[in-house]
Coordinates of C-alpha atoms in Angstrom, one line a residue:
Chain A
X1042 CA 3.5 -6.9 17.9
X1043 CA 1.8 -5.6 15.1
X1044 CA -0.9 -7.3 14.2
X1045 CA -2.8 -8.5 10.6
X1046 CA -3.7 -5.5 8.6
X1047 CA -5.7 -7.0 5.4
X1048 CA -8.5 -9.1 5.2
X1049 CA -8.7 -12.9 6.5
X1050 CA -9.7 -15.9 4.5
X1051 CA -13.4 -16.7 4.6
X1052 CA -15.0 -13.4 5.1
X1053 CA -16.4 -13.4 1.8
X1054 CA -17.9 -16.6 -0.2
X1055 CA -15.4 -18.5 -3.1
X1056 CA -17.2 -17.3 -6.2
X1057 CA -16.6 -13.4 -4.7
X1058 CA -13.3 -14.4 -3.9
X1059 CA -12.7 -16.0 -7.5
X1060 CA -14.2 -12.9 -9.1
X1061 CA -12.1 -10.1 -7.4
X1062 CA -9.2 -13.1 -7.8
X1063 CA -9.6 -12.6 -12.0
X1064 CA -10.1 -8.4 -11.2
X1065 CA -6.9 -8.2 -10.2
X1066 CA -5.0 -10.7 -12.0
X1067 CA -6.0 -9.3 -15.1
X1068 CA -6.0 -5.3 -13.2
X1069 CA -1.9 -6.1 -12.5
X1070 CA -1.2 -7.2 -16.3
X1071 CA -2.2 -4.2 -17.4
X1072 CA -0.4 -1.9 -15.3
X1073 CA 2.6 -3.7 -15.4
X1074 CA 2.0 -3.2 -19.3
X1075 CA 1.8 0.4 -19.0
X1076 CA 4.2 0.4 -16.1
X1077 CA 6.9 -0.3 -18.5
X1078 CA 6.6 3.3 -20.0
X1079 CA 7.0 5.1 -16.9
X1080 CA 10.3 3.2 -15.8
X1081 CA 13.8 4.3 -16.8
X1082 CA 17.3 4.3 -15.8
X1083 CA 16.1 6.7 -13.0
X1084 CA 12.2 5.6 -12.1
X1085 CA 12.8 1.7 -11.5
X1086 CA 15.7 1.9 -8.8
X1087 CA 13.2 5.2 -6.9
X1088 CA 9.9 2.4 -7.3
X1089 CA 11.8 -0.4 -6.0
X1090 CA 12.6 1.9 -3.0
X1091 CA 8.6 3.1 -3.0
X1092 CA 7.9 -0.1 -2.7
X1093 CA 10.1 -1.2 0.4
X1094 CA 9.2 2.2 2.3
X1095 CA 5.0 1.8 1.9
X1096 CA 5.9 -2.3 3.2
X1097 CA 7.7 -0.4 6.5
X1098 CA 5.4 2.4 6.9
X1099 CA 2.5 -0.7 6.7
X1100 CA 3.8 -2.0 9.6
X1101 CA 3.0 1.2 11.5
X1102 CA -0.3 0.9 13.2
X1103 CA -1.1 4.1 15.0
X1104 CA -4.1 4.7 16.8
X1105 CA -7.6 6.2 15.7
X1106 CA -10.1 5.3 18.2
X1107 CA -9.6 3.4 21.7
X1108 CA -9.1 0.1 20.5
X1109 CA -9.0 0.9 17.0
X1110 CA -6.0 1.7 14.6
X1111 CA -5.0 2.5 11.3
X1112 CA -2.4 2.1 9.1
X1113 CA -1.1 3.3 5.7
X1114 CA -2.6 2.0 2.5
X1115 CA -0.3 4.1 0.5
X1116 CA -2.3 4.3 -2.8
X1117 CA -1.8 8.1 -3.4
X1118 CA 1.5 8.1 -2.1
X1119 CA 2.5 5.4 -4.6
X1120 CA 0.7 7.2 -7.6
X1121 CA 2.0 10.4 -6.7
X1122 CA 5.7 9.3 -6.7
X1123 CA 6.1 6.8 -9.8
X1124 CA 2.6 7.1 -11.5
X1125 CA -0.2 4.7 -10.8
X1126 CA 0.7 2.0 -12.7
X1127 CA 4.0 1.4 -11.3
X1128 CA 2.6 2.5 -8.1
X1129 CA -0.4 -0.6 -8.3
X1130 CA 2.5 -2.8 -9.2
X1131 CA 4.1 -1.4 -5.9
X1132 CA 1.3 -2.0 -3.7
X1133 CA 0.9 -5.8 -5.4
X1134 CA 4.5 -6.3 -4.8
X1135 CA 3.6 -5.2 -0.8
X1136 CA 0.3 -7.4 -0.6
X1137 CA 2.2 -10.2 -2.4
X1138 CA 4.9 -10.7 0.1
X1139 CA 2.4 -10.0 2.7
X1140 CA 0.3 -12.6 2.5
X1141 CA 3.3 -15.1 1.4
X1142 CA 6.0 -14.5 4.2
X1143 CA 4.2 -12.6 6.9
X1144 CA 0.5 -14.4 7.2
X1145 CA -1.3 -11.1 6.7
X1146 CA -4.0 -11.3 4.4
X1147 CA -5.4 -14.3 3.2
X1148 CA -4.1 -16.0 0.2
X1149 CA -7.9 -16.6 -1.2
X1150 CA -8.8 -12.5 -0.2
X1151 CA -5.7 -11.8 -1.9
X1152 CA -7.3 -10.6 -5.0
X1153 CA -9.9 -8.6 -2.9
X1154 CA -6.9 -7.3 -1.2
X1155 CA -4.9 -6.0 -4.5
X1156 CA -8.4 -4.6 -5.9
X1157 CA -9.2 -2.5 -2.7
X1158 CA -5.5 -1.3 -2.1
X1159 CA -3.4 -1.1 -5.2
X1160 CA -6.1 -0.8 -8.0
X1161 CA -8.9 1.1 -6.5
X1162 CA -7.0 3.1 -3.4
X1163 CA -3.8 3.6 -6.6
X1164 CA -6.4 5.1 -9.2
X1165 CA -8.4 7.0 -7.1
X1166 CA -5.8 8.4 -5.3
X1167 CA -4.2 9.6 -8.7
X1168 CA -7.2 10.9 -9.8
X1169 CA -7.9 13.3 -7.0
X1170 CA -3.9 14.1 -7.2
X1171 CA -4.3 15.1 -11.4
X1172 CA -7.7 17.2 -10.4
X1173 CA -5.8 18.9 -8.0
X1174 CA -2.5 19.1 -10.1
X1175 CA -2.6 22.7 -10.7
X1176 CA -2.4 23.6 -7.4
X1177 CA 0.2 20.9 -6.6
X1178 CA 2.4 23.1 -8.8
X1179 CA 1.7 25.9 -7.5
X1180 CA 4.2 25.5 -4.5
X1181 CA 5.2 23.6 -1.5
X1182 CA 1.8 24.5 0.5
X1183 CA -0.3 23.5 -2.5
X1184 CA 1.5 20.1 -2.7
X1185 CA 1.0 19.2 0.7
X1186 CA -2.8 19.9 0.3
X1187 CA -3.2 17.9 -2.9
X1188 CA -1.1 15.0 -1.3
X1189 CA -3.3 15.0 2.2
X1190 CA -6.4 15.3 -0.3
X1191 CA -5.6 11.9 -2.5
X1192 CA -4.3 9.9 0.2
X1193 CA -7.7 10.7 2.1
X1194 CA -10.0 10.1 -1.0
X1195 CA -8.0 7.0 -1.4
X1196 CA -8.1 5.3 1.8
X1197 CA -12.4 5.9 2.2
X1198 CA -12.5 4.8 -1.4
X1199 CA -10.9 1.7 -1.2
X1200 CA -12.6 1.1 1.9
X1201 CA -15.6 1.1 -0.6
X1202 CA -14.0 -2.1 -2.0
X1203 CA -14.6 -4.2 1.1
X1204 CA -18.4 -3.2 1.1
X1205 CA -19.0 -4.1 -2.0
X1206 CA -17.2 -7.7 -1.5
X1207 CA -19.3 -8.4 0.8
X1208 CA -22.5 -7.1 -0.2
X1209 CA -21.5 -9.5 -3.4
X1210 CA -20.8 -12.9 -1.4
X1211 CA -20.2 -11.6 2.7
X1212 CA -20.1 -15.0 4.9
X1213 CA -22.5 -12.9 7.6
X1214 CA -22.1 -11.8 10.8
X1215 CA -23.0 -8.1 10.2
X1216 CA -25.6 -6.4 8.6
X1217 CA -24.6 -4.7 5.3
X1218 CA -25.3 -1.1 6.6
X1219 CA -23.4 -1.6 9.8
X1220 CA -20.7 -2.3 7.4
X1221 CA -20.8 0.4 5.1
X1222 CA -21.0 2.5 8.4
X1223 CA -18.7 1.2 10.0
X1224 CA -15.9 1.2 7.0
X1225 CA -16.5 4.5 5.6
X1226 CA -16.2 5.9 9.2
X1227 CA -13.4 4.2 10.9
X1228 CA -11.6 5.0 7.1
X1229 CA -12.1 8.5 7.3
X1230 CA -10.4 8.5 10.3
X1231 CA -7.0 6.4 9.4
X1232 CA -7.3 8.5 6.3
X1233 CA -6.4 11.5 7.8
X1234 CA -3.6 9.7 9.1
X1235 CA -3.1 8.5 5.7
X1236 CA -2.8 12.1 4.4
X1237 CA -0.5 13.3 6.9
X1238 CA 2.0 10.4 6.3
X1239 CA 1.7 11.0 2.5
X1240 CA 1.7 14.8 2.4
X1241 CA 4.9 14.6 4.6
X1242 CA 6.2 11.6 2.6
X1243 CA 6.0 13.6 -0.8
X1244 CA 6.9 16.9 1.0
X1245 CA 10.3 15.1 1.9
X1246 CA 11.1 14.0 -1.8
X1247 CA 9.8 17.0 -3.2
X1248 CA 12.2 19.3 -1.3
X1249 CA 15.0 17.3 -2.3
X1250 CA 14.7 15.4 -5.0
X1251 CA 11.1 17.4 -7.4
X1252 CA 12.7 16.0 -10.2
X1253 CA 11.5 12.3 -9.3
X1254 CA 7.4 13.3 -8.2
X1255 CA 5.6 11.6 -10.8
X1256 CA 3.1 13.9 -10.6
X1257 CA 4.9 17.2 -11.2
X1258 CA 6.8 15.9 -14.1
X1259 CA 5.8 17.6 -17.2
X1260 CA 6.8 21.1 -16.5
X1261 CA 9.4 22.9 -17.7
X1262 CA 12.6 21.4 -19.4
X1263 CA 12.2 18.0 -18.8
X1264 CA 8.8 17.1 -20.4
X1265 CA 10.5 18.5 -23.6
X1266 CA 13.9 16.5 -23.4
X1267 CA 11.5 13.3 -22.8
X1268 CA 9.6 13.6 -25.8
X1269 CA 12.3 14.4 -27.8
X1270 CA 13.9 11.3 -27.0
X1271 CA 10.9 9.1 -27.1
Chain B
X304 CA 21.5 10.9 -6.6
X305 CA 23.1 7.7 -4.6
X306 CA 22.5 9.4 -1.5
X307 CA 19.5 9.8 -2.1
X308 CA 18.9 6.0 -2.8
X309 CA 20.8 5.2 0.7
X310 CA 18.8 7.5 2.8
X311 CA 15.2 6.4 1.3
X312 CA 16.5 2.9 1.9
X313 CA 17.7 4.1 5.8
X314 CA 14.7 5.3 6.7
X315 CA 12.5 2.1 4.9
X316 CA 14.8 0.1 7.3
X317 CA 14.4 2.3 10.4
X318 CA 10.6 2.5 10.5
X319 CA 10.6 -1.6 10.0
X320 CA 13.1 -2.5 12.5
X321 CA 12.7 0.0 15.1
X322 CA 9.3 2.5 15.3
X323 CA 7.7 -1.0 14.7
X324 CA 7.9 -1.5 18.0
X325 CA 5.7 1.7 18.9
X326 CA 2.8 0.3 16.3
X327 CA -0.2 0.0 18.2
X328 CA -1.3 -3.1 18.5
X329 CA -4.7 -2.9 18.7
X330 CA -6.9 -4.2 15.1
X331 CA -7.3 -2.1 12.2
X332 CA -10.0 -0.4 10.4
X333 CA -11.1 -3.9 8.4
X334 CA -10.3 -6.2 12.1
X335 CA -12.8 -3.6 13.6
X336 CA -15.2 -3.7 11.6
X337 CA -15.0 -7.7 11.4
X338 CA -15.0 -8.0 14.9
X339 CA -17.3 -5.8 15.9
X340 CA -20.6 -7.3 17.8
X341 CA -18.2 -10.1 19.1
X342 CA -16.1 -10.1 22.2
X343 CA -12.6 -12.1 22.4
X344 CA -12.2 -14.2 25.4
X345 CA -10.1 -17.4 26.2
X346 CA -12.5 -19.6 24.3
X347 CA -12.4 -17.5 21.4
X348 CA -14.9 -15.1 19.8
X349 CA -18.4 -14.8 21.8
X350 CA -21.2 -12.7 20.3
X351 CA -22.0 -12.7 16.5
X352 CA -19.5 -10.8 14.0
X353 CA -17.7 -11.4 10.3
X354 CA -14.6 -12.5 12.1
X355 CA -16.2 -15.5 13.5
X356 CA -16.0 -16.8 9.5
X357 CA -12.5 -16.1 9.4
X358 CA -10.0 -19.0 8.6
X359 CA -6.6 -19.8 9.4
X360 CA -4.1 -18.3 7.4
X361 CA -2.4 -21.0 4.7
X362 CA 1.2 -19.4 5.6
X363 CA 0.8 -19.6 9.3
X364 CA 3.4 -22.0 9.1
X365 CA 5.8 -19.4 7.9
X366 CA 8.8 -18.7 9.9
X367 CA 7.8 -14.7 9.3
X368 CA 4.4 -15.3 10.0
X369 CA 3.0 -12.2 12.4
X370 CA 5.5 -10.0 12.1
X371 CA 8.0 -12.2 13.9
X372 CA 10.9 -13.9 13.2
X373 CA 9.8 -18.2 14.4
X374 CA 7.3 -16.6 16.3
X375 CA 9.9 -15.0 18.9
X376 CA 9.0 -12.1 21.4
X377 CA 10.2 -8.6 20.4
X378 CA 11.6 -9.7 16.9
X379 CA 9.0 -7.3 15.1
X380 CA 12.4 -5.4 13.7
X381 CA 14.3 -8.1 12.7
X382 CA 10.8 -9.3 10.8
X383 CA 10.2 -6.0 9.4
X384 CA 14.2 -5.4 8.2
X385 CA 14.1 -8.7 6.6
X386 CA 10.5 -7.7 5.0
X387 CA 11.7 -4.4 3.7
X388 CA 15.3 -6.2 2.1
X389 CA 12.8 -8.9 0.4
X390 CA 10.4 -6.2 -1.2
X391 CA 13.5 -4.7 -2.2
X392 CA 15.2 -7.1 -4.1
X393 CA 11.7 -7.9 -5.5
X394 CA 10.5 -4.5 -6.0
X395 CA 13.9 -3.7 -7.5
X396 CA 14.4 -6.5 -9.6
X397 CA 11.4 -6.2 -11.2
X398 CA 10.7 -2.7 -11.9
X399 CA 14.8 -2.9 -13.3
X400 CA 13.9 -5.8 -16.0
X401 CA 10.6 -3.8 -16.8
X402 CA 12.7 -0.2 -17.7
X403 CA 13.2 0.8 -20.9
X404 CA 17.2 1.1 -21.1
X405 CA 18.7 4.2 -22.6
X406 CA 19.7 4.3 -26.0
X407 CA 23.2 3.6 -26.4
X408 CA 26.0 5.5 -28.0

């Protein structure tokens, strides 16, 4: 069985929810905005396929602790593929049908849900990848290391989110410094996972398809048949 | 560059409807943290954790709800197939209506 992966209805007060609720509704219009620039003939069909692969690899709880797992958020992987706005879209899309069809994560911590995984997990992760871009071009190796890096920095970041939620409007039951302890160390745990599944994730597309890695376009011929045709 | 498409889609369908069944079942990151300070036993949550404040989920009801296909033992693959078509046809769909089209002629 695998069990619920995102976080439960109640854990954090209405108002909270309500505010994280407007975060991301108004978080998704804008990258879906700005997605629009980033998909063409070629991107849309490769982020519809993103999308459906980070919704398997989900599903794939592997273990970090005894009695503890993990499991992909896939921020950095999404960013690094088809850009972070698509990729947040991607993520939504994930969360979406989640919470709808498969009961995992509440319908009210939905919007805590998208701001912790898809907006904050999505940016940071491209962040990180865009610091680190240099090396990312430099070759196979360096890709691998700037892909492990982002998806770490994404997963610990985005388990950020949930501290602040409820250090805003928690119901109880822990103290906020058992949380923040808790989170940031159980998180850099499943993030290493996280790297390793994105590093070999973008390794994979990158050896046979570069061409479509977000993050290495802009070198070379293509960035200069793109903006002539913009 | 189709079989490309094919074999990204393969191996979306293979994790979900068949190294599913290796997930690990125990909770999460989040579940630990929320259950942590609590232990589960027959009449539910003892001790004092987040968890305890949890609800029940509003699509419960759902015949995918868990991972499962109408709540059915070992049907995590069918589930997760049927999850990864549905993002599919979503994903794809959408992201195809957002693309800017090619310039004809």
């Amino acid at each position: 069985m695998v069990s619920a992966m995102h976080m439960s209805d109640g854990l954090v007060n209405a108002p909270t929810s309500l505010l994280f609720g407007a975060i991301a509704i108004v978080g998704m219009a804008l990258c879906l905005w700005r997605a629009r620039t980033d998909l063409d003939d070629r991107t849309a069909p490769m982020a519809g396929l993103v999308t459906a692969f980070v919704f398997a690899v989900q599903m794939i709880n592997f273990p970090i602790l005894p009695g503890a797992s993990g499991h992909l958020l896939g921020g950095a992987l999404v960013a690094i593929l088809v850009g972070p706005y698509v990729g947040a879209v991607c993520i939504g899309i994930v969360l979406l049908v989640q919470a709808l069809l498969f009961a995992d994560g509440g319908l009210t911590a939905l919007g805590m849900n998208v701001t912790n995984m898809a907006l904050i997990g999505t940016f940071v992760g491209y962040g990180v990848a865009v610091l680190l871009r240099g090396l990312a071009r430099r070759g196979r190796g360096g890709l691998l290391v700037v892909a492990f890096t982002a998806a770490f920095a994404n997963t610990v970041v985005a388990s950020l989110g949930f501290v602040l939620e409820y250090a805003i409007g928690g119901a109880g039951g822990a103290s906020l410094g058992t949380v923040f302890t808790l989170m940031v160390g159980l998180h850099a745990l499943i993030g290493i996972g996280e790297g390793v599944i994105t590093a070999a994730t973008v390794g994979a597309v990158a050896a046979v398809r570069p061409d479509l890695v977000h993050l290495l376009r802009g070198t070379g011929p293509t960035l200069v048949r793109k903006e002539a045709t913009a | 560059m189709r079989r490309f498409w094919i074999g990204f889609a393969l191996v979306a369908l293979l994790v979900a409807g068949g190294l599913s069944y290796f997930a690990s079942p125990d909770p999460d990151g989040l579940d630990t943290v929320a259950l942590n300070g609590c232990t589960e036993t027959d009449a539910g949550l003892q001790g004092t954790c987040i968890a305890q404040h949890a609800t029940e989920h509003h699509t419960s009801a759902s015949p995918l709800a868990d991972y499962s296909v109408f709540g059915g033992h070992g049907t995590v693959g069918p589930a997760g197939i049927i999850g990864v078509l549905v993002v599919l046809v979503l994903a794809g769909g959408l992201f195809r209506l957002l693309r800017r089209r090619a310039p004809r002629g």
